[in-house]
Coordinates of C-alpha atoms and ligand atoms in Angstrom, one line a residue:
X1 CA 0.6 -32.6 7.1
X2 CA -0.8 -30.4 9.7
X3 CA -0.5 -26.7 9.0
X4 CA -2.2 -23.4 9.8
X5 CA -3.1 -20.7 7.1
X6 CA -2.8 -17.1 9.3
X7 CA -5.3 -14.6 7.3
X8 CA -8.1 -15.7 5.5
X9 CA -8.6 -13.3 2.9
X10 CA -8.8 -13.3 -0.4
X11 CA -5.0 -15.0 -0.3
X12 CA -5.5 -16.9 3.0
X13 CA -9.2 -18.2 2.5
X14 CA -7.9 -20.0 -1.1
X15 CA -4.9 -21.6 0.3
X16 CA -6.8 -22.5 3.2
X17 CA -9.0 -24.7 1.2
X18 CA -6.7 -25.6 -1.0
X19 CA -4.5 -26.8 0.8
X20 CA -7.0 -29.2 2.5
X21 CA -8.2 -30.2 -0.6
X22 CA -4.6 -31.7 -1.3
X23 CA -5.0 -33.8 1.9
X24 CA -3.5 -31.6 4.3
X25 CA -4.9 -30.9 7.9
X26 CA -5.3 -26.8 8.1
X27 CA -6.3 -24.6 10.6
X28 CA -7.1 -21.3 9.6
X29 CA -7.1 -17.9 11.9
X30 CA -8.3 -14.6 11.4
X31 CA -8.7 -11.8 13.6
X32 CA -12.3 -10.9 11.7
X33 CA -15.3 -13.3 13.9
X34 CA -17.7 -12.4 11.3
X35 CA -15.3 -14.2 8.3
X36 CA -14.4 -17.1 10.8
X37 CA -18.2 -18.0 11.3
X38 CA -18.9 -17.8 7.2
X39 CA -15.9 -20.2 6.8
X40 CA -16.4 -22.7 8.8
X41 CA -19.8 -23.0 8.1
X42 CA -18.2 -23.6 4.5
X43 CA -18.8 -20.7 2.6
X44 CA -16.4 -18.3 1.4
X45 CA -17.1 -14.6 2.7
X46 CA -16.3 -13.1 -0.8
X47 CA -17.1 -13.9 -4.6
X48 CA -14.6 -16.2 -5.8
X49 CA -15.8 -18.7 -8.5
X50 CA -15.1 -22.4 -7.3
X51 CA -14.0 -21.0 -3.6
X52 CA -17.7 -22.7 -1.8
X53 CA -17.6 -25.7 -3.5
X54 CA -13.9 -26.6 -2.3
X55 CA -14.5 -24.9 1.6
X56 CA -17.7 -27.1 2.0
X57 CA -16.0 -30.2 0.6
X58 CA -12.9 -29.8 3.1
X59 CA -14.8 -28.1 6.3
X60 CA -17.6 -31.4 5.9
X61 CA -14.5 -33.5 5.8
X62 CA -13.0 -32.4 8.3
X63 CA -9.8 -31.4 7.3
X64 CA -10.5 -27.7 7.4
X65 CA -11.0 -25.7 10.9
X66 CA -11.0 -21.9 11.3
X67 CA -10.4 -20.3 14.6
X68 CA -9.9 -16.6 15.6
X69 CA -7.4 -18.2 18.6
X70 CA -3.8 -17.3 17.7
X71 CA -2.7 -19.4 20.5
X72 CA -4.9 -22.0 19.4
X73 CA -2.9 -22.0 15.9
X74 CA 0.5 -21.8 17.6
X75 CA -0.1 -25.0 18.9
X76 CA -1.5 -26.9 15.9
X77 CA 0.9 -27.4 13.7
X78 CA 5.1 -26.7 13.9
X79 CA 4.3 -25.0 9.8
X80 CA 2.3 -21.5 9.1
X81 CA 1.6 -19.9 6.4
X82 CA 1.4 -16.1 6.9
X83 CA -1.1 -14.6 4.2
X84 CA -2.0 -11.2 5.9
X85 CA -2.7 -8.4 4.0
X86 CA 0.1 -5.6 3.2
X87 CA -2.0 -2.9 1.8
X88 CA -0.8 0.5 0.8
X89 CA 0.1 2.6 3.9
X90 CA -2.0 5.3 4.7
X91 CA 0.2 8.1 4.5
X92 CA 3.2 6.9 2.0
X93 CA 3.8 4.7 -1.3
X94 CA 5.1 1.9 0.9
X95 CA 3.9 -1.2 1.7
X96 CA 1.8 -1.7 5.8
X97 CA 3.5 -4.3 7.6
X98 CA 1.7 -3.8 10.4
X99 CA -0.3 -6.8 10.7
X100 CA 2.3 -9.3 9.7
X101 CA 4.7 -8.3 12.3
X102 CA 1.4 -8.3 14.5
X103 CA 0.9 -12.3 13.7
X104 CA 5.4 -12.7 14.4
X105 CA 4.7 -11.1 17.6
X106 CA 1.3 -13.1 18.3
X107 CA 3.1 -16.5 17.4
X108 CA 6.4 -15.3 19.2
X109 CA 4.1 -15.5 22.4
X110 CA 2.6 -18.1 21.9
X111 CA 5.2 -21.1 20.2
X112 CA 6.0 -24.2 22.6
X113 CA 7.3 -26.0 19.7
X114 CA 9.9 -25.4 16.9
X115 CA 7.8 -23.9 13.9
X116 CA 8.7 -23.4 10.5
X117 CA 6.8 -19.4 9.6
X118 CA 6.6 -19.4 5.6
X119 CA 5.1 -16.2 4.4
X120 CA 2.6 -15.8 1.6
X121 CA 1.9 -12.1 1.5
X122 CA 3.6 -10.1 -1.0
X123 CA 6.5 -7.8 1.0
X124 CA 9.0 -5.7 0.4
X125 CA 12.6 -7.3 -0.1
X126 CA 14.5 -7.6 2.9
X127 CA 11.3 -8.7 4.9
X128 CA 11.8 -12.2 6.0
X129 CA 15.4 -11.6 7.2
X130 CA 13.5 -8.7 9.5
X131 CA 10.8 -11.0 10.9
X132 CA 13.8 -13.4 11.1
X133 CA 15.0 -11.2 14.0
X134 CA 12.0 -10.2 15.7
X135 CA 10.7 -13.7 15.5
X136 CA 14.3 -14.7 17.3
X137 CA 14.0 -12.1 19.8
X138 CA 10.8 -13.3 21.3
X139 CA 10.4 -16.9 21.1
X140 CA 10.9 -18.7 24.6
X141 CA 14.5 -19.6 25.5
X142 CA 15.3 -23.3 23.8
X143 CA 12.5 -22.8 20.9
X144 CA 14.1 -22.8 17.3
X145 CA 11.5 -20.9 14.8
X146 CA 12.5 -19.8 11.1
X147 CA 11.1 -18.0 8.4
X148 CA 10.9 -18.9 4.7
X149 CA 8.9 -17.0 1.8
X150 CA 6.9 -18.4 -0.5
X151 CA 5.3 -16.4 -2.7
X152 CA 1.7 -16.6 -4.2
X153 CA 0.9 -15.7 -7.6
X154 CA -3.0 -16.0 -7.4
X155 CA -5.1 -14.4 -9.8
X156 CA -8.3 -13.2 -8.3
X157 CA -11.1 -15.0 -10.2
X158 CA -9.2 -18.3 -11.4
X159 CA -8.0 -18.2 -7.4
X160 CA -8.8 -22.0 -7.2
X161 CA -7.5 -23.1 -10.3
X162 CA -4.1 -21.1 -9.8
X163 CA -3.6 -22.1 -6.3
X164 CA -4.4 -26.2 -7.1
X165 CA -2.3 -25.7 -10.3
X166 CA 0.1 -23.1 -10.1
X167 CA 2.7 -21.9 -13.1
X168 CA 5.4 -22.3 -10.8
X169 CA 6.3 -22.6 -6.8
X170 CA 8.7 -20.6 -5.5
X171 CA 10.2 -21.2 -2.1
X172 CA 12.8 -18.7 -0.5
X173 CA 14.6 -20.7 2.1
X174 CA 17.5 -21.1 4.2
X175 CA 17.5 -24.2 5.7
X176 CA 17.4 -28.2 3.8
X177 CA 14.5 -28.5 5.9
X178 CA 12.3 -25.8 5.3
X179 CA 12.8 -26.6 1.6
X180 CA 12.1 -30.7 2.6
X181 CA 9.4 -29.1 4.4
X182 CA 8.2 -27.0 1.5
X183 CA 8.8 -29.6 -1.1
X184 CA 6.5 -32.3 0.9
X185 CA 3.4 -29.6 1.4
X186 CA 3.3 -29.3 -2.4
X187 CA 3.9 -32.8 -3.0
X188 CA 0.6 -33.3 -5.6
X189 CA 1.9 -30.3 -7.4
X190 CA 5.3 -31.5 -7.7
X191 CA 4.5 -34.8 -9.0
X192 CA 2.1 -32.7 -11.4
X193 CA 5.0 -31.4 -12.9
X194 CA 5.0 -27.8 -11.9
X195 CA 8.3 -26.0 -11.5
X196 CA 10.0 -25.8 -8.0
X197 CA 12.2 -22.8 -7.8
X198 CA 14.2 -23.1 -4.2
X199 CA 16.2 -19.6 -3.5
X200 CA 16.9 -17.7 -0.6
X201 CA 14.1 -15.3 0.3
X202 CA 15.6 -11.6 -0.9
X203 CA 15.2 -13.5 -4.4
X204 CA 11.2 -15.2 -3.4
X205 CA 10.3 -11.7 -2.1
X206 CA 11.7 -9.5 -5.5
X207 CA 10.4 -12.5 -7.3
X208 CA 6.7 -11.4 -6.6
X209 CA 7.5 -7.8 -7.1
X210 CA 8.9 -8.1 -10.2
X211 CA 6.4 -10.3 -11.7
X212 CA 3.4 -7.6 -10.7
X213 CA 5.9 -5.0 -12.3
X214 CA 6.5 -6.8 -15.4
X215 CA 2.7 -7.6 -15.5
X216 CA 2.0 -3.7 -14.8
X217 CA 4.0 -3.0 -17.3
X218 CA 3.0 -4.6 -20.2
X219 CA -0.5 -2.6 -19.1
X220 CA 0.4 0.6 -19.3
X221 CA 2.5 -0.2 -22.5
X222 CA -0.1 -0.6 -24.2
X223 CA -2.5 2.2 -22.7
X224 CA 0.6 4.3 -23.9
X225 CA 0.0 2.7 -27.4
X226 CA -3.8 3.3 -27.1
X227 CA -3.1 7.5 -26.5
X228 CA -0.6 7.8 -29.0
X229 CA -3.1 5.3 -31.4
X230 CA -6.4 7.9 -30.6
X231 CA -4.0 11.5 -31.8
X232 CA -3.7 9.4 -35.4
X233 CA -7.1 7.5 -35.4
X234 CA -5.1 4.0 -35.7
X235 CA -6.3 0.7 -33.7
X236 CA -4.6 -0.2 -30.6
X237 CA -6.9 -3.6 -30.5
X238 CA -4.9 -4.7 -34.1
X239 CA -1.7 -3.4 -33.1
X240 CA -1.4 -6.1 -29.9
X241 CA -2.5 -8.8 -32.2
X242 CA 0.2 -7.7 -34.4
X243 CA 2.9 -7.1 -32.0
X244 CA 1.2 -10.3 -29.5
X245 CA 2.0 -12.6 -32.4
X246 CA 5.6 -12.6 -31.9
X247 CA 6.7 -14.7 -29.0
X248 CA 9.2 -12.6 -27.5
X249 CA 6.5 -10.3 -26.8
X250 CA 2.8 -12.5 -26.3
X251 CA -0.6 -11.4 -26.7
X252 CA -1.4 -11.7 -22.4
X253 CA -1.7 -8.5 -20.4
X254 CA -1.7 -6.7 -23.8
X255 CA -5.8 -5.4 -23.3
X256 CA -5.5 -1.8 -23.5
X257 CA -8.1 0.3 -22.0
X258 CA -8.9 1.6 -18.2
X259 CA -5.8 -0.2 -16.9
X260 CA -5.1 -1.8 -13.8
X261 CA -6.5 -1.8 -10.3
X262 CA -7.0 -4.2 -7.6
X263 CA -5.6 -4.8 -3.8
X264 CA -2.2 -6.4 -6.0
X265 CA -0.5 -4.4 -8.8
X266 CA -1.3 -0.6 -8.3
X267 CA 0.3 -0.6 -4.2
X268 CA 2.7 -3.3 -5.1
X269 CA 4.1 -1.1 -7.6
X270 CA 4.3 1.5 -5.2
X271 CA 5.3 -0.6 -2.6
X272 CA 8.3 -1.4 -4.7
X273 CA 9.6 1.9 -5.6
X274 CA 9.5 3.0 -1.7
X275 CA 11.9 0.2 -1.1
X276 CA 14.0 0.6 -4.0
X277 CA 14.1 4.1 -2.4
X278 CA 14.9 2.9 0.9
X279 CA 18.0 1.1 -0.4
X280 CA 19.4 3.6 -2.4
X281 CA 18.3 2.0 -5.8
X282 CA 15.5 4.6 -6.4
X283 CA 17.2 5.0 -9.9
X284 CA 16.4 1.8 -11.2
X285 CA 13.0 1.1 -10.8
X286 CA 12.2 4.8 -11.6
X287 CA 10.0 3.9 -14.8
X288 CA 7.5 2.5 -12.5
X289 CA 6.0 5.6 -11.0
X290 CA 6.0 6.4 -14.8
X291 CA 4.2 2.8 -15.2
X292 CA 1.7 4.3 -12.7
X293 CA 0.9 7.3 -13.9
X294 CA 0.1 5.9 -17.2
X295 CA -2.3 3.7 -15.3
X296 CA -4.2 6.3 -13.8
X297 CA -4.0 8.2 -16.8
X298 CA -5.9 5.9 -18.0
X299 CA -8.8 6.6 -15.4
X300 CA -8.3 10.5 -16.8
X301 CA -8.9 9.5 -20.8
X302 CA -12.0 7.6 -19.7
X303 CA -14.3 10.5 -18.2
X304 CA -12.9 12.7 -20.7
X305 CA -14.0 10.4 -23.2
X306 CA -17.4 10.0 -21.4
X307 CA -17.9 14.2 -21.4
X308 CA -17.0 14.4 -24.9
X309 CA -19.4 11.7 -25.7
X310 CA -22.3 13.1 -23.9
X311 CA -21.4 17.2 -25.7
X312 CA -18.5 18.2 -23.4
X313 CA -20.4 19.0 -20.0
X314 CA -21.7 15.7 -17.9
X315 CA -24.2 18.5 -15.8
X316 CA -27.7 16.9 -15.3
X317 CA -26.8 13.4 -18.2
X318 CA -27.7 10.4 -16.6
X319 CA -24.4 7.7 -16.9
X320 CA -24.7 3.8 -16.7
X321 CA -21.7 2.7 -15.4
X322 CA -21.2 -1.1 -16.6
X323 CA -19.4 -2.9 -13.8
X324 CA -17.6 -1.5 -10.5
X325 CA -14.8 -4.0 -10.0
X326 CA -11.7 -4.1 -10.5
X327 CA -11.9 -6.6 -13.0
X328 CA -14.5 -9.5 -13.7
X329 CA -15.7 -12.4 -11.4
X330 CA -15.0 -10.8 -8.4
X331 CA -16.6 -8.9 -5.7
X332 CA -12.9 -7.3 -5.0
X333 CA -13.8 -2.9 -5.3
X334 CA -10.3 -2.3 -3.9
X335 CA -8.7 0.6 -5.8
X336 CA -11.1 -0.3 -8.9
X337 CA -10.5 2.2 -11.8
X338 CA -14.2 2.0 -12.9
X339 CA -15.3 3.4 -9.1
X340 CA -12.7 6.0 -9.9
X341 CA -14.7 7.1 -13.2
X342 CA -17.7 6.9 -11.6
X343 CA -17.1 9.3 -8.6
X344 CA -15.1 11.8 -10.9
X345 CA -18.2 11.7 -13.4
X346 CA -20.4 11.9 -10.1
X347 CA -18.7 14.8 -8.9
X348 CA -18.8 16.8 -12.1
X349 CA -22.1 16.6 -12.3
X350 CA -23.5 13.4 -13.6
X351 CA -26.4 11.1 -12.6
X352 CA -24.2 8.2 -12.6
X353 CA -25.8 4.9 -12.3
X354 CA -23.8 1.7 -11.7
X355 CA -24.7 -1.8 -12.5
X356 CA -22.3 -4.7 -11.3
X357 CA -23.0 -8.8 -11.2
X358 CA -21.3 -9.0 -8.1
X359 CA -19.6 -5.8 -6.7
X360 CA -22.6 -3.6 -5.4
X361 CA -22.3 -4.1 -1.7
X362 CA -18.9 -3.8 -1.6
X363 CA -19.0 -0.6 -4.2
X364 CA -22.0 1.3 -2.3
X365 CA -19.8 0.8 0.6
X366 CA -16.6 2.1 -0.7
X367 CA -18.6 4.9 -2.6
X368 CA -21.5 6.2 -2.0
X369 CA -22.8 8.6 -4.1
X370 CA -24.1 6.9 -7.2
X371 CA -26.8 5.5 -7.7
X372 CA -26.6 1.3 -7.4
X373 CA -28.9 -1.3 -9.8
X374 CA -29.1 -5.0 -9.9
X375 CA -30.3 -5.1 -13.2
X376 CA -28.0 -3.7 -16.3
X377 CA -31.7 -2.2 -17.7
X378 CA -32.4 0.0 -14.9
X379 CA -28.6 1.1 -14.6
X380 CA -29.4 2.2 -18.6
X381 CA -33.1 3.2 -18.3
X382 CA -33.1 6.8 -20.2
X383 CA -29.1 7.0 -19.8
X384 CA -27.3 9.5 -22.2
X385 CA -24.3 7.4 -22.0
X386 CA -23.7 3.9 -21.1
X387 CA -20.1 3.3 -20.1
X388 CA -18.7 -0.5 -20.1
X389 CA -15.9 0.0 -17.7
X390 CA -15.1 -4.0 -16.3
X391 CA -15.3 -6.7 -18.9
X392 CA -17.9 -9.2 -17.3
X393 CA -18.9 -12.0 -19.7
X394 CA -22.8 -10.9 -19.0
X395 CA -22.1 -7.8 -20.9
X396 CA -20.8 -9.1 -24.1
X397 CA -24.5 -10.8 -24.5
X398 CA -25.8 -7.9 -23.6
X399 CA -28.6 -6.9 -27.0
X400 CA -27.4 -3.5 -28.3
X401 CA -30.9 -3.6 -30.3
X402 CA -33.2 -3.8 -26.5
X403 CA -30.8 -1.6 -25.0
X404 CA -31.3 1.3 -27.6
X405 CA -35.1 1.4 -26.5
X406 CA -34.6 1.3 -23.2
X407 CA -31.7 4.0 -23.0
X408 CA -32.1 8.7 -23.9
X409 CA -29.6 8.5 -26.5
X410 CA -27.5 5.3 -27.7
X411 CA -23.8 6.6 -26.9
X412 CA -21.3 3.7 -25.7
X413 CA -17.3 3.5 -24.7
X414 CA -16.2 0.6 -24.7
X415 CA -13.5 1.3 -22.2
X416 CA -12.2 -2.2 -22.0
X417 CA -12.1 -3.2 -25.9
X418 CA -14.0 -6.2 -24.8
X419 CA -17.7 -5.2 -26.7
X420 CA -18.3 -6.7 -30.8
X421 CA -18.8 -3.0 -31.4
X422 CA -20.2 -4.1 -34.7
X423 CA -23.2 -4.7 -33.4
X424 CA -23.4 -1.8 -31.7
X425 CA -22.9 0.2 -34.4
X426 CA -25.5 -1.9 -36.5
X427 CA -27.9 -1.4 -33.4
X428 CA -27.9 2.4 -34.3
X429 CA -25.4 3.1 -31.1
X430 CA -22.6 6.0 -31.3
X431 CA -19.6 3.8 -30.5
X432 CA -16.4 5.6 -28.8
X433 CA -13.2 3.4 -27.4
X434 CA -10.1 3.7 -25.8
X435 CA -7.0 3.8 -28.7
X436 CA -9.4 3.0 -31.8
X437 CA -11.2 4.9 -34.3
X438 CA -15.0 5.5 -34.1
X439 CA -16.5 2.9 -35.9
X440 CA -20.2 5.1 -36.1
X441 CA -20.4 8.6 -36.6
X442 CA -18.5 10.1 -34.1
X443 CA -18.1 13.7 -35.0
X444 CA -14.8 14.3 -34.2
X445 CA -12.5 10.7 -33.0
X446 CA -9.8 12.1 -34.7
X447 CA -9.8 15.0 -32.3
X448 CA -10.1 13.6 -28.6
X449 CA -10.2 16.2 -26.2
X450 CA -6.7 16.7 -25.4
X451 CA -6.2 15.6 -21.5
X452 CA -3.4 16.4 -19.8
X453 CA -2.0 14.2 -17.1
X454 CA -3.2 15.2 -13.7
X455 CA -1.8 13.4 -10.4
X456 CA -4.5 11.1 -9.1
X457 CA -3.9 10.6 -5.3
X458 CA -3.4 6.8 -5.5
Ligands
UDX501 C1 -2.4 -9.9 -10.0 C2 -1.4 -10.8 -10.6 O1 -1.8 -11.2 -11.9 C3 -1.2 -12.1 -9.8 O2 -0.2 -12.9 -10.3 C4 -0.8 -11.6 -8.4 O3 -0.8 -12.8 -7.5 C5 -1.9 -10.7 -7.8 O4 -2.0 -9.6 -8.7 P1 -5.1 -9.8 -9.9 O5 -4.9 -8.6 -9.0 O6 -6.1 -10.9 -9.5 O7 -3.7 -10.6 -10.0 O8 -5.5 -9.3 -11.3 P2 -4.9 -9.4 -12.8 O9 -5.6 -10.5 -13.5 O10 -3.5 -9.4 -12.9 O11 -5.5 -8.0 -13.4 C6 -5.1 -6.8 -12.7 C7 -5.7 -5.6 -13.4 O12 -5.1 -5.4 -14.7 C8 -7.2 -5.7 -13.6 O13 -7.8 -4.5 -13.2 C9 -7.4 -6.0 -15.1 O14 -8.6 -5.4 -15.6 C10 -6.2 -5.2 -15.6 N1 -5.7 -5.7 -16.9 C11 -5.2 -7.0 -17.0 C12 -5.7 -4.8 -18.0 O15 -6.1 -3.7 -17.9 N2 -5.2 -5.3 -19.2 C13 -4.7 -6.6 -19.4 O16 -4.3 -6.9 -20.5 C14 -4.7 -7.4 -18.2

């Protein structure tokens, strides 16, 4: 089938590729020249593991194009997918719809043909009856165009895999033939097995935002745990395998520590609650601005735990921050709760270093004020603390033993749970972490330094 992919993110670029990779013929578009160029010369313009491989296959093939021409795309193909990003708007919890209603508008101009406009990008509920409208308003007299959603459930990271074998497909349609049309564009996937769930699309859109919910909230359940865990001195790490065992509840999502960030959960969260507000349903979804305030709670617990480790006062101590984004193997910095740590340790006083495998560009761009390594042993060279705030894999191989010579004085928090603090602790370190008890002489883990919630501006 031919089809065009509009937005080329870190949504856009995957399905992109992915969807050439399962034989179809794809044009993508993006406003952004300098992405447009890196793609079509086959690489992707971000880290995602697995992403090159698939773009050079399918741009060598043929099967893949990439244009910045809206008009270009409107012509192509009678299917696109919309996979623009919604971020958080700049002055409000809800969701910016700016640039999808930019790329109805653009396609509005431009369609000759009958087309078939399925979004991608998570929205709040109510959207694709909206662009519905709009979309009707300005096509040319005679054309028939139609919107269906379909939303993505990507995990940044296992992008690839997700997108070529997804849990389930969800298609929010209301027309036989956009769900035919649907149906035959994930053909592979379907024979595969994988679970076709055709609705309309107020259910495909609240599908998306409930499943980042539930997924949020499992998170700051268990950071919840972790606080009330650290005021007794009990282990929050046991008490998910404990409670993860049962099936009703699963071990997934249970990893307490720094919580959640990224370009997904934290605004979709938000995004949510604004339109629960807008409808008059505020009252139902209120426990997620509690989920969310847990979360950067969370952000709170870990500098406090990083003072107390280094005597109370970060003035003048030299910090290694372990890892900037927002979770491992990717490049993604977006609202990252370890660049959060790092500038509130930065501005009280610190000499915060930051090592990350693949995050530096984007972090020194999105803050500035630390000071950026490429190698973990500079980041800890004469450190007095050496924080572990995304769980990359390099840094659970990383020797405790080497890094206690390098390092002033061999104080770690394991903010993620992820170190064998074992060997830490055998290594000579001072161990602290998020909802457990010290396993090395930490003067006083029974007593945390009591932090009270303060509102982060999100
Ligand atoms: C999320 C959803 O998982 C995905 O389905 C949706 O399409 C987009 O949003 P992603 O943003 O890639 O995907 O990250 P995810 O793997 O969900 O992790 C989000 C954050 O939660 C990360 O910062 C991660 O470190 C944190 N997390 C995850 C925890 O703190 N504890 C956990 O147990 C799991």
């Amino acid at each position: 089938m031919r089809l065009t992919v509009i937005g080329t993110g870190y949504l856009g670029a995957v399905h992109a590729a992915c969807m050439a990779e399962i034989g179809h013929d794809v044009l993508g578009i993006d406003v952004d020249a300098r992405r447009i160029k890196a793609l079509a010369e086959g690489r992707a313009p971000f880290f995602e593991p697995g992403l090159d491989e698939v773009l050079a296959r399918n741009v060598a093939s043929g099967r893949l194009r990439f244009t910045t021409c809206l008009r270009e795309a409107a012509g192509f193909s009678e299917l696109h997918f919309v996979c623009v990003g919604t971020p958080q708007h700049g002055d409000s919890p809800a969701a910016d719809l700016s640039h999808v209603d930019a790329v109805i508008d653009g396609l509005a101009l431009h369609l000759r043909q009958d087309a078939l406009v399925v979004g991608k990008s998570t929205v709040p509920v109510g959207t694709a009856e909206r662009l519905t409208a709009r979309l009707a308003a300005h096509v040319p007299t005679g054309i028939k165009a139609e919107v269906a959603w379909n939303p993505e459930f990507l995990r940044q990271g296992l992008a690839v895999h997700d997108t070529l074998r997804p849990d389930r497909l969800v298609a929010g349609v209301t027309t036989a033939r956009a769900d035919a049309v649907l149906r035959a564009v994930y053909a592979p996937m379907l024979t595969a097995g994988v679970p076709y769930i055709s609705t309309d699309p107020a259910t495909a859109e609240l599908v998306k935002m409930a499943a980042n919910s539930f997924l949020a909230t499992k998170i700051s359940f268990i950071n919840a745990m972790a606080e009330v865990c650290d005021t007794v001195g009990a282990d929050v790490v046991t008490l998910a395998d404990a409670i993860g065992h049962d099936p009703r509840i699963g071990r997934r999502f249970l990893s307490a520590g720094l919580g959640f960030g990224g370009g997904c959960l934290p605004k979709d969260l938000r995004a949510f609650a604004a339109r629960a507000q807008e409808l008059g349903v505020d009252h139902a979804v209120s426990f997620l601005r509690q989920v969310d305030e847990i979360n950067l709670h969370q952000r709170w617990r870990t500098v406090t735990a990083a003072r107390d480790l280094v005597g109370g006062d970060l003035v003048g101590h030299r910090i290694a921050v372990l890892g900037a984004t927002f979770k491992p193997d990717s490049d993604d910095v977006r609202d990252s709760p370890s660049l959060t740590v790092a500038a509130e340790l930065h501005r009280q006083g610190a000499e915060v270093r930051v090592h990350d495998p693949q995050g530096i560009e984007n972090a020194r761009t999105a803050l500035p004020g630390p000071h950026y390594e490429d190698e973990v042993s500079e980041a800890c060279r004469d450190a007095d603390a050496v924080l572990h705030l995304t769980e990359w894999s390099e840094y659970r191989s990383l020797d405790p033993d080497a890094l206690a010579a390098l390092v002033h004085t061999p104080a770690l928090l394991d903010a993620r749970n992820s170190l064998d603090t074992g060997r830490w602790v055998s290594a000579g370190w001072n161990v602290r972490a998020l909802g457990r008890p010290a396993t090395a002489p930490y003067p006083d883990f029974r007593k945390p330094s009591v932090t009270t919630p303060r509102t982060w501006q999100p």
